[in-house]
Each structure stands twice: as structure tokens, then as C-alpha cells.
PDB file of C-alpha atoms in Angstrom:
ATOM      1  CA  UNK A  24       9.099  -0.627  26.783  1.00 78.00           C
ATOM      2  CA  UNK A  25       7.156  -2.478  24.506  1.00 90.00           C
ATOM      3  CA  UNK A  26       5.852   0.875  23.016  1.00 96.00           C
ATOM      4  CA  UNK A  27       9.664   2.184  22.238  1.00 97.00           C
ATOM      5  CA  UNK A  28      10.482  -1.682  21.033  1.00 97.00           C
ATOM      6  CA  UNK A  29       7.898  -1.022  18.398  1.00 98.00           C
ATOM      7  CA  UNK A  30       9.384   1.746  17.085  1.00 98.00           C
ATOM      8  CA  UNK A  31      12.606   0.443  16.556  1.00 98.00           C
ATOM      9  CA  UNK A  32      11.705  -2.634  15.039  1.00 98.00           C
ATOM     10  CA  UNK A  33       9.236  -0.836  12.631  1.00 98.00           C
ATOM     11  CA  UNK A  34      11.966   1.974  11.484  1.00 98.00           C
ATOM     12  CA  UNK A  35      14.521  -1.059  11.651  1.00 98.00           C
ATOM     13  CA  UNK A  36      12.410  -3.052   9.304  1.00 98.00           C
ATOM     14  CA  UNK A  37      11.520  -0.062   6.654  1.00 97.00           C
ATOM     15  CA  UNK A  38      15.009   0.844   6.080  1.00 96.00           C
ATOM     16  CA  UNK A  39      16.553  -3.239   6.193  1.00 97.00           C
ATOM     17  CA  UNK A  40      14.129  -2.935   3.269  1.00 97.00           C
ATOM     18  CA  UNK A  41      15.284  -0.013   1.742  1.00 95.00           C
ATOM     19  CA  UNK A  42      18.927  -1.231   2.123  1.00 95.00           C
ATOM     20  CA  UNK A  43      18.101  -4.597   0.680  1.00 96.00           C
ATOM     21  CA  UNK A  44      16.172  -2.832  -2.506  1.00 94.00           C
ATOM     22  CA  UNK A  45      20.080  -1.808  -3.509  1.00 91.00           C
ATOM     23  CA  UNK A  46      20.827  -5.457  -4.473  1.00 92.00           C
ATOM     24  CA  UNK A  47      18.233  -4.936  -7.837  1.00 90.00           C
ATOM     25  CA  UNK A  48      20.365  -3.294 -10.876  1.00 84.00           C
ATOM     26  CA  UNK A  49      16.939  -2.083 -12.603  1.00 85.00           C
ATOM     27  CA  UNK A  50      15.550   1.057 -10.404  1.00 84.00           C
ATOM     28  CA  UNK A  51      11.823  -0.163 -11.230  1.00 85.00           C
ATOM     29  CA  UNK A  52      12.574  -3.438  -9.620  1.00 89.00           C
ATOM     30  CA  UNK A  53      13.823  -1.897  -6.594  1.00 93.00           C
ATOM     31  CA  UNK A  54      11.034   0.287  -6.143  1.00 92.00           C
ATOM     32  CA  UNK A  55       8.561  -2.261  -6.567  1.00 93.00           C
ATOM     33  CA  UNK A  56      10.206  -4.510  -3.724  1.00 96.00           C
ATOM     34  CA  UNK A  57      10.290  -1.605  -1.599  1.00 96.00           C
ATOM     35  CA  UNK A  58       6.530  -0.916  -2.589  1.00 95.00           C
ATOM     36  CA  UNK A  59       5.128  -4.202  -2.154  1.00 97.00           C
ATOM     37  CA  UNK A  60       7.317  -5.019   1.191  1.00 97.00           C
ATOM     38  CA  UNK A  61       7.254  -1.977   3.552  1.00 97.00           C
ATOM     39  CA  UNK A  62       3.592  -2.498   3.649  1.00 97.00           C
ATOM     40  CA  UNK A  63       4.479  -5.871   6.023  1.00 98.00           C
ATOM     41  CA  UNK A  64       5.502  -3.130   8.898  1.00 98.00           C
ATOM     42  CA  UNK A  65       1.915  -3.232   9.352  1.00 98.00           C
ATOM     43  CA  UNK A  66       1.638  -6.251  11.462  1.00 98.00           C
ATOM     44  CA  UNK A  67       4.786  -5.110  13.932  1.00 98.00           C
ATOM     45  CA  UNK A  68       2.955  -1.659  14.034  1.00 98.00           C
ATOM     46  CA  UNK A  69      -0.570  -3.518  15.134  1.00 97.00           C
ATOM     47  CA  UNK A  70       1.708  -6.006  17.258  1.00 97.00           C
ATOM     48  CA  UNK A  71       3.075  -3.257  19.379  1.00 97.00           C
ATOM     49  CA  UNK A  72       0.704  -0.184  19.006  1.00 97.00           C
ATOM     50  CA  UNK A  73      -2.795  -2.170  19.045  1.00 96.00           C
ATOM     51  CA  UNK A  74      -5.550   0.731  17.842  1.00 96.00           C
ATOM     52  CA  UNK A  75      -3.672   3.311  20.190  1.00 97.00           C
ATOM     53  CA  UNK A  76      -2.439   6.905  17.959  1.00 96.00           C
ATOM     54  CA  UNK A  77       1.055   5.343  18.336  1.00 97.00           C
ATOM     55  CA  UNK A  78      -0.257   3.353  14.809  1.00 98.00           C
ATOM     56  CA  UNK A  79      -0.678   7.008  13.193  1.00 97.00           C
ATOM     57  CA  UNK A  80       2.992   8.345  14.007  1.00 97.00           C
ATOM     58  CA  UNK A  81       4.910   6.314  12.114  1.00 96.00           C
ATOM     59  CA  UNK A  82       3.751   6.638   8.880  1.00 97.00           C
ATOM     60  CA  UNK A  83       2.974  10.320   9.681  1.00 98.00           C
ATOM     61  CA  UNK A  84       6.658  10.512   9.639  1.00 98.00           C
ATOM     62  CA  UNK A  85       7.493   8.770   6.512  1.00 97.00           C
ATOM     63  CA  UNK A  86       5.113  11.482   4.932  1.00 97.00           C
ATOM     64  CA  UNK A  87       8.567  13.657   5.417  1.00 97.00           C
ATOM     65  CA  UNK A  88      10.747  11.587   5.032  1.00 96.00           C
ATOM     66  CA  UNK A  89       9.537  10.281   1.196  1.00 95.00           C
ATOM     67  CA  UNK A  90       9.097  13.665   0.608  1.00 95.00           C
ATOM     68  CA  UNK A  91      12.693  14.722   1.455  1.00 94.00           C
ATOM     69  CA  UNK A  92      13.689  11.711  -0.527  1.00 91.00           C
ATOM     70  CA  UNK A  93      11.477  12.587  -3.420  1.00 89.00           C
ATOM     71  CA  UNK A  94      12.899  15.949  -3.531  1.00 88.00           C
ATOM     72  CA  UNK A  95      16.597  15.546  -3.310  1.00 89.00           C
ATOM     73  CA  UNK A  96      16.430  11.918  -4.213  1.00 85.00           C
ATOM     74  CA  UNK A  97      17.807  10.504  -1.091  1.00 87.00           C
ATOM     75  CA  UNK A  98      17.109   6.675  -1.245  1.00 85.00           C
ATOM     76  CA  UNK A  99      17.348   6.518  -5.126  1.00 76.00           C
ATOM     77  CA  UNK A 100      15.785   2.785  -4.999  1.00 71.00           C
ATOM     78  CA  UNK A 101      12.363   4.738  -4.018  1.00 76.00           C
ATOM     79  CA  UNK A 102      12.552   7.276  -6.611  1.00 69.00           C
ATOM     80  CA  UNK A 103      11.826   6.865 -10.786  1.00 64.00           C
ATOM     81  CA  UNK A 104      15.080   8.521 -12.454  1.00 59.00           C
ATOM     82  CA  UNK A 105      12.380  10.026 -14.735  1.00 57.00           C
ATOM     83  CA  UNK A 106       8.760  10.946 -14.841  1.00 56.00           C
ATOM     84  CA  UNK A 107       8.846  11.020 -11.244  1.00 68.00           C
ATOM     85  CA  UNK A 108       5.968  11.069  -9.074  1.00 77.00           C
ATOM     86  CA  UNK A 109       4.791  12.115  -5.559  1.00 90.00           C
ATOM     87  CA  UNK A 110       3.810   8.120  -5.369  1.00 91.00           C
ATOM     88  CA  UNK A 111       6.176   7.813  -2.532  1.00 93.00           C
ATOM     89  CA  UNK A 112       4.437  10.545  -0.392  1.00 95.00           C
ATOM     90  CA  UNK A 113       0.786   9.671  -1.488  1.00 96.00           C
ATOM     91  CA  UNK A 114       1.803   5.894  -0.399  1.00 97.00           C
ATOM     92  CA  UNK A 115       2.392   7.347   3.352  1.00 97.00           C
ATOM     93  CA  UNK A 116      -0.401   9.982   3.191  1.00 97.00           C
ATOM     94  CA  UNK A 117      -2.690   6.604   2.511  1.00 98.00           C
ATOM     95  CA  UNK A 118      -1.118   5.046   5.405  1.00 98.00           C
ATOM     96  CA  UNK A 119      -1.594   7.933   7.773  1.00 98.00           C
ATOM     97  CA  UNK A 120      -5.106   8.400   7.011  1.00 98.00           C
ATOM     98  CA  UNK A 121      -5.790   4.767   6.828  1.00 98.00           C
ATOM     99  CA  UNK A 122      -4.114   4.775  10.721  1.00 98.00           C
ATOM    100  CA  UNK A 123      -6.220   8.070  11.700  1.00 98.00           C
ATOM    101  CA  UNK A 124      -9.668   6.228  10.358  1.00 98.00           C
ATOM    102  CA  UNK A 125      -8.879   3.317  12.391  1.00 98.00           C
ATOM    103  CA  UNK A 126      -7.555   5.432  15.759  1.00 98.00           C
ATOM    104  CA  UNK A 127     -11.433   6.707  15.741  1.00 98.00           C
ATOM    105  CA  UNK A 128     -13.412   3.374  14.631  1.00 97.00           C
ATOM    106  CA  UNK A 129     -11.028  -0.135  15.768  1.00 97.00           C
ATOM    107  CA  UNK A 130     -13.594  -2.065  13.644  1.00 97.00           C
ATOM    108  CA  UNK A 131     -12.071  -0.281  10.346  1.00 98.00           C
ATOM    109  CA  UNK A 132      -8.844  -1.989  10.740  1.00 98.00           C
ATOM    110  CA  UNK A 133      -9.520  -4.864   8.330  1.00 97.00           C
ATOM    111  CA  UNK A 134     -11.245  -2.361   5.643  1.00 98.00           C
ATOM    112  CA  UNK A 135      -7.615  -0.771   6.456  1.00 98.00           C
ATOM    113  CA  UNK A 136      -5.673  -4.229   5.593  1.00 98.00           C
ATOM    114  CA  UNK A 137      -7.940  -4.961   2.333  1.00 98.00           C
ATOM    115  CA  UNK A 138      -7.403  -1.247   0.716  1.00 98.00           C
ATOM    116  CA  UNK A 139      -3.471  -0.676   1.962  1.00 98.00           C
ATOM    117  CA  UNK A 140      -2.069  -4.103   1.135  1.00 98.00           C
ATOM    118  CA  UNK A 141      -4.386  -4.254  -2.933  1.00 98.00           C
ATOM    119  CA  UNK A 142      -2.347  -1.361  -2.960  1.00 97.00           C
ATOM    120  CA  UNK A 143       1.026  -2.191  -1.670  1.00 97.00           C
ATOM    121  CA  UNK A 144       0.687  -5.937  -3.589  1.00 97.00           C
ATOM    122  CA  UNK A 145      -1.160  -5.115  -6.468  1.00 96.00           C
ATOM    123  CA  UNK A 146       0.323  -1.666  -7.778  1.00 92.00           C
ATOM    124  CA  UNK A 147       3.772  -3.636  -7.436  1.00 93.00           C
ATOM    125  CA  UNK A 148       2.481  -6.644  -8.747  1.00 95.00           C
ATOM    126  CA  UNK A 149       0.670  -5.585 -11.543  1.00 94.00           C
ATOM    127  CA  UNK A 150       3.471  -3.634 -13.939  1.00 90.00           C
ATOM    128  CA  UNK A 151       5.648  -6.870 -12.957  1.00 91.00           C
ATOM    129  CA  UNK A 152       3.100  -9.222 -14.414  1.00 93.00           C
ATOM    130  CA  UNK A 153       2.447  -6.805 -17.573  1.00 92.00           C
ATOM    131  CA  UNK A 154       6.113  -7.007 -18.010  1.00 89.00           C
ATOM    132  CA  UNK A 155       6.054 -10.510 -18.504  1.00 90.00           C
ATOM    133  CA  UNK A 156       2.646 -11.592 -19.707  1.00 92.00           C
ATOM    134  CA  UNK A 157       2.167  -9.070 -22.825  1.00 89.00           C
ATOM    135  CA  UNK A 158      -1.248  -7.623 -23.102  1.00 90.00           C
ATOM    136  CA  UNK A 159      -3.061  -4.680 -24.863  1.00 87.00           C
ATOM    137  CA  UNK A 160      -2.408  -1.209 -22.994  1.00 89.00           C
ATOM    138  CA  UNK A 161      -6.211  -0.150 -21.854  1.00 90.00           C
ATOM    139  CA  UNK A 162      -5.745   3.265 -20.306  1.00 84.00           C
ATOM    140  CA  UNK A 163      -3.448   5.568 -18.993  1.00 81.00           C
ATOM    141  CA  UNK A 164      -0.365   2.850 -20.242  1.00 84.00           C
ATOM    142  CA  UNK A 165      -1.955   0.415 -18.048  1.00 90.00           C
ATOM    143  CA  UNK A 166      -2.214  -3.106 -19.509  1.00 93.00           C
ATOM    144  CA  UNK A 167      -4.881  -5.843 -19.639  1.00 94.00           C
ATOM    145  CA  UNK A 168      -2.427  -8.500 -17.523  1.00 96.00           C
ATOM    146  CA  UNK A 169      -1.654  -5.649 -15.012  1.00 95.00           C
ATOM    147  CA  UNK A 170      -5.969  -5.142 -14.295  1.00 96.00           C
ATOM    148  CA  UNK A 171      -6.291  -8.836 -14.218  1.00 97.00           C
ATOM    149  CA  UNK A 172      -3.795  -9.032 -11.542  1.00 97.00           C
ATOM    150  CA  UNK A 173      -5.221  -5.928  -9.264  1.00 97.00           C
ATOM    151  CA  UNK A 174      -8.529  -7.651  -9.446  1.00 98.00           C
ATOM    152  CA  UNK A 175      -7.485 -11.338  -8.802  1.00 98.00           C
ATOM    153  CA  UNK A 176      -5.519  -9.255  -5.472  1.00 98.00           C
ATOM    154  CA  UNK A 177      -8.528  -7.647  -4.243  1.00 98.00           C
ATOM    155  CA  UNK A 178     -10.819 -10.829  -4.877  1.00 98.00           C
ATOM    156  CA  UNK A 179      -7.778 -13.072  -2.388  1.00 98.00           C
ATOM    157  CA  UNK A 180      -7.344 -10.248   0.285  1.00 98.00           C
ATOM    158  CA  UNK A 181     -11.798  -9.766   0.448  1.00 98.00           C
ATOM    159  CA  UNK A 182     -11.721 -13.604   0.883  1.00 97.00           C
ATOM    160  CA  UNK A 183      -9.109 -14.276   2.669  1.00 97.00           C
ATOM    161  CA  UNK A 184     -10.076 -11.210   5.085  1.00 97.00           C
ATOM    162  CA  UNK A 185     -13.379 -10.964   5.625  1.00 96.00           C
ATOM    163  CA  UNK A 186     -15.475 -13.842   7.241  1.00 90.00           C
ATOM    164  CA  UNK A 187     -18.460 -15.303   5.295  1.00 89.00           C
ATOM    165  CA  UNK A 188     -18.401 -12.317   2.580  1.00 93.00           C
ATOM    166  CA  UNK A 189     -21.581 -11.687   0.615  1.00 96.00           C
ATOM    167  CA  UNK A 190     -19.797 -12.686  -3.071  1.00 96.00           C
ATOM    168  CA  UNK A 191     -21.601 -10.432  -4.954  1.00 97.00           C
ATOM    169  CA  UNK A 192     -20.295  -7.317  -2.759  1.00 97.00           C
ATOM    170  CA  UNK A 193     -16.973  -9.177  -3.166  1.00 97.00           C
ATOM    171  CA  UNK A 194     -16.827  -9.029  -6.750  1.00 98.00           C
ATOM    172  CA  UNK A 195     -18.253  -5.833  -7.033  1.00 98.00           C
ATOM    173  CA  UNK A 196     -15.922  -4.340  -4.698  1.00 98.00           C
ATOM    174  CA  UNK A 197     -12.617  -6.385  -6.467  1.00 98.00           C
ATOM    175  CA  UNK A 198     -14.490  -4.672  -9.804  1.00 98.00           C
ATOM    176  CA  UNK A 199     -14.350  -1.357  -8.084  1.00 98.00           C
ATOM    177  CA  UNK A 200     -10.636  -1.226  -7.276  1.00 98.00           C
ATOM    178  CA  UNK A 201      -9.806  -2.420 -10.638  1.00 97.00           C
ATOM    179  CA  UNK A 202     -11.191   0.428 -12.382  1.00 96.00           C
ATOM    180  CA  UNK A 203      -9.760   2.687  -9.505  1.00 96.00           C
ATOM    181  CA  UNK A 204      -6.488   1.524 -10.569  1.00 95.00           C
ATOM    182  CA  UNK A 205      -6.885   1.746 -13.818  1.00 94.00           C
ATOM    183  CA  UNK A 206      -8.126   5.320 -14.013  1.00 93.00           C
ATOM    184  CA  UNK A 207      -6.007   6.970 -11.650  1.00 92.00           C
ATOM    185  CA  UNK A 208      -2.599   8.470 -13.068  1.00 83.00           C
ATOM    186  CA  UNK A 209       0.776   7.227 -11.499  1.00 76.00           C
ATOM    187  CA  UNK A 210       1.153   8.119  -7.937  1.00 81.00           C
ATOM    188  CA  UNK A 211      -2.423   9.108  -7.417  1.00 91.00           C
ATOM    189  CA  UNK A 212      -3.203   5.410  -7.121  1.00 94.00           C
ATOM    190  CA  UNK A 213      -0.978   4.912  -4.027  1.00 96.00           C
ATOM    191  CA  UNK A 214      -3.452   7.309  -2.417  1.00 96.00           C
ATOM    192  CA  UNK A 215      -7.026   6.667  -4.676  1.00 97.00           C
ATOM    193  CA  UNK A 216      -7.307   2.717  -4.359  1.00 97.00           C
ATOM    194  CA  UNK A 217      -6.430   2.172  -0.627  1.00 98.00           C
ATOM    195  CA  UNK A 218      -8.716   4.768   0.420  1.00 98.00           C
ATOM    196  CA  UNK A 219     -11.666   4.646  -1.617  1.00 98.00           C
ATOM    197  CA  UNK A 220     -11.380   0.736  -1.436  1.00 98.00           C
ATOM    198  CA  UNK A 221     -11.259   0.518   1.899  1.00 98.00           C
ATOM    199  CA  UNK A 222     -14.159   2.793   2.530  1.00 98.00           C
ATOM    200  CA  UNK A 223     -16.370   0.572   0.534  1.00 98.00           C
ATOM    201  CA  UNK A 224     -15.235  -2.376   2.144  1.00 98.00           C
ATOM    202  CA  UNK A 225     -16.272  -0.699   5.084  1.00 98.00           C
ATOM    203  CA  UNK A 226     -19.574   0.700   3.795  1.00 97.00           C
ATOM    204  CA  UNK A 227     -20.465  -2.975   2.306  1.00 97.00           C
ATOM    205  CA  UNK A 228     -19.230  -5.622   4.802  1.00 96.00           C
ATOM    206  CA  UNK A 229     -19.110  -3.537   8.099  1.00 92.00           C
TER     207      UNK A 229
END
């Protein structure tokens, strides 16, 4: 029961979330909400589903469903009206993986948290925070305010996370996502920085 009660309440919660992304007039906006809180049906998924494969079917499913969406723009708050991306699909690919990594070795679950939510928070923080605090554009469009604000992410979530962190790794690693972020072209980061982050969290601190 408590298996099926998960799944409702995680689908339940994605698409409240979608629904409530309407409210924004500006399509960027809406997207970013939806970016930075979807990622929160994490801790029902790990409520219900523990380390069991139950934790890899859900997002494993939203791997069609953003696909469907990206291709005949379905929930139009998830999609850019131009320029669009496959960021959608590569943010549920990351998941998936993420979930499958963890199925196999329980102890990656916080690498899993660090890498997943620097990219749910951060890659929806950071063109918010260029938006408003003007900076030079480094690479690939990507602004000095929006780095800053990927790396201040990683360094809260490493600290916050991980008990008595060697700081050096900490920085290095928070250094390491930032120039993830900033080097990989839209959409590819939804799938680049949770992965390779959390594998060096993992590598490093585990």
C-alpha cells in the first residue's frame, strides 16, 4: 500500500507543479519553477521507495513523458517557445541514472542529492540571478553572477550534506561543477553537472 501511495503522491506532486507553473506570464519563469521544484519529489520517492528499483521507475517514465512534451509541446510551461532544447529529457535521463547508480550502491544516494539538486537549484537559479545582478557574459551566454551562484550552490549542498568534509575537496569539487556548468551548452547541463558531479563527490568523500 505504501508502495502504490508513493506513486500517487509523487505523480500528484510533479504535475500540482506543472499546473501551478501556469500562474507565471513569462515562459522562462515557469520553466525555471518547474526546474528547480520537481526535483523536491525526491524526498517522497526516498520516503516511500527506500533504495528499492521502485526509485528508478518514476523518473524512467518522465524520460517519455518530457519527451512527448518536448515534441508536440504538451505542457508549454516546460518547453522554450524558441531555441528549444532536449533539457527536459536530459533532466529525467540524469534522474534515472542517478536512481540506477544508487539501486546498485545505497551509499551513492547523497553523491545523488549533491549532483541532482546543484542541478535542479542552481541551473534555475543561476539565469534568475544573472537577470537581476548584471555581469559580463563568460562563455556560451553564461554570465559571471550566474557561475557565482552555481558555485556558492554546490559549496551549501557539499556542506550542508556531507559530514565533516575535507574543505579542500569541497572547494575543488564546488570549482568543478562550476566550470561543468559553464562549458556545457543548454540542455546538456541538465545531464553533464548532476552526473559528473556526483561521481566525484562520490570518488572524493565516499
Amino acid at each position: 500500500m505504501d508502495i502504490l501511495l508513493g506513486y500517487v503522491l509523487t505523480y500528484l506532486y510533479v504535475f500540482i507543479i506543472i499546473f501551478i507553473s501556469k500562474l507565471f506570464k513569462k515562459v522562462e519563469y515557469s520553466r525555471k519553477f518547474i526546474h528547480i521544484f520537481v526535483a523536491f519529489a525526491y524526498f517522497i520517492i526516498f520516503y516511500f521507495f527506500k533504495c528499492s528499483f521502485h526509485i528508478m521507475i518514476i523518473p524512467a517514465t518522465f524520460i517519455i513523458i518530457n519527451f512527448l512534451s518536448y515534441k508536440f509541446n504538451i505542457f508549454k510551461g516546460m518547453e522554450r517557445e524558441e531555441n528549444n532544447t532536449l533539457g527536459t529529457v536530459f533532466y529525467a535521463i540524469s534522474m534515472t541514472v542517478l536512481s540506477i547508480i544508487t539501486y546498485f550502491f545505497n551509499d551513492f544516494r547523497d553523491a545523488y542529492f549533491i549532483g541532482f539538486f546543484l542541478m535542479a537549484i542552481g541551473d534555475g537559479l543561476a539565469p534568475v540571478v544573472a537577470s537581476l545582478i548584471k555581469t559580463k557574459k563568460i562563455v556560451n551566454d553564461k554570465t559571471l553572477s550566474g557561475s557565482l551562484t552555481i558555485f556558492m550552490i554546490a559549496v551549501l549542498l557539499l556542506f550542508f550534506t556531507l559530514k565533516s568534509p575535507n574543505y579542500v575537496y569541497l572547494l575543488l569539487t564546488a570549482v568543478f561543477a562550476t566550470f561543468i556548468e559553464l562549458y556545457s551548452k543548454k540542455g546538456l547541463d541538465n545531464i553533464l553537472l548532476p552526473l559528473s558531479t556526483s561521481l566525484l563527490v562520490y570518488i572524493l568523500f565516499y
